[in-house]
């Protein structure tokens, strides 16, 4: 059920919630084009979007907290390894992971 008023239903399926952070994911525009068909009616498109976005969110977008924790764990590992011996490969990886973490933190911020 699509509910724009924020009403909660007891039992049954969970209400659909649009996650604004999806907009920032590079694969989202293509996903949207794949489920939205202008030859269909508005409500049919909304239903298709809701169903597809649940799968897309889990399969492609992923869980923000899990991604954040995974990135932070990897960065801590790099820090420990760099304390022992500086390596250019680790340094480049650290920069890349920090960029990814910044993106995830921005997505997390948009959730709130």
Coordinates of C-alpha atoms in Angstrom, one line a residue, residues 36-84:
X36 CA 8.5 2.9 -14.9
X37 CA 6.5 2.6 -18.2
X38 CA 4.7 5.7 -19.4
X39 CA 2.3 3.5 -21.4
X40 CA 0.9 2.1 -18.1
X41 CA -1.3 3.9 -15.6
X42 CA 0.1 5.9 -12.7
X43 CA -1.0 3.5 -9.9
X44 CA 0.3 0.5 -11.9
X45 CA 3.7 2.2 -12.2
X46 CA 3.8 3.1 -8.5
X47 CA 3.1 -0.5 -7.6
X48 CA 5.8 -1.8 -10.0
X49 CA 8.2 0.8 -8.5
X50 CA 7.4 -0.3 -4.9
X51 CA 7.8 -4.0 -5.6
X52 CA 11.0 -3.5 -7.7
X53 CA 12.6 -1.0 -5.2
X54 CA 12.4 -3.4 -2.3
X55 CA 14.4 -6.0 -4.3
X56 CA 16.7 -3.3 -5.8
X57 CA 17.4 -1.8 -2.4
X58 CA 18.4 -5.2 -0.9
X59 CA 20.3 -6.4 -4.0
X60 CA 22.0 -3.3 -5.3
X61 CA 21.8 -0.4 -2.8
X62 CA 22.4 -2.6 0.3
X63 CA 22.1 -1.8 3.9
X64 CA 23.8 1.4 4.7
X65 CA 24.9 0.5 8.3
X66 CA 26.4 -2.8 7.1
X67 CA 28.3 -1.0 4.3
X68 CA 29.5 1.7 6.8
X69 CA 30.6 -0.9 9.3
X70 CA 32.4 -3.0 6.7
X71 CA 34.3 0.1 5.4
X72 CA 35.2 1.3 8.9
X73 CA 36.6 -2.2 9.7
X74 CA 38.7 -2.3 6.5
X75 CA 40.0 1.2 7.3
X76 CA 41.0 0.2 10.8
X77 CA 42.8 -2.8 9.4
X78 CA 44.7 -0.5 7.0
X79 CA 45.6 1.8 9.8
X80 CA 47.1 -1.1 11.8
X81 CA 49.0 -2.4 8.8
X82 CA 50.4 1.0 8.1
X83 CA 51.6 1.4 11.7
X84 CA 53.9 -1.6 11.0

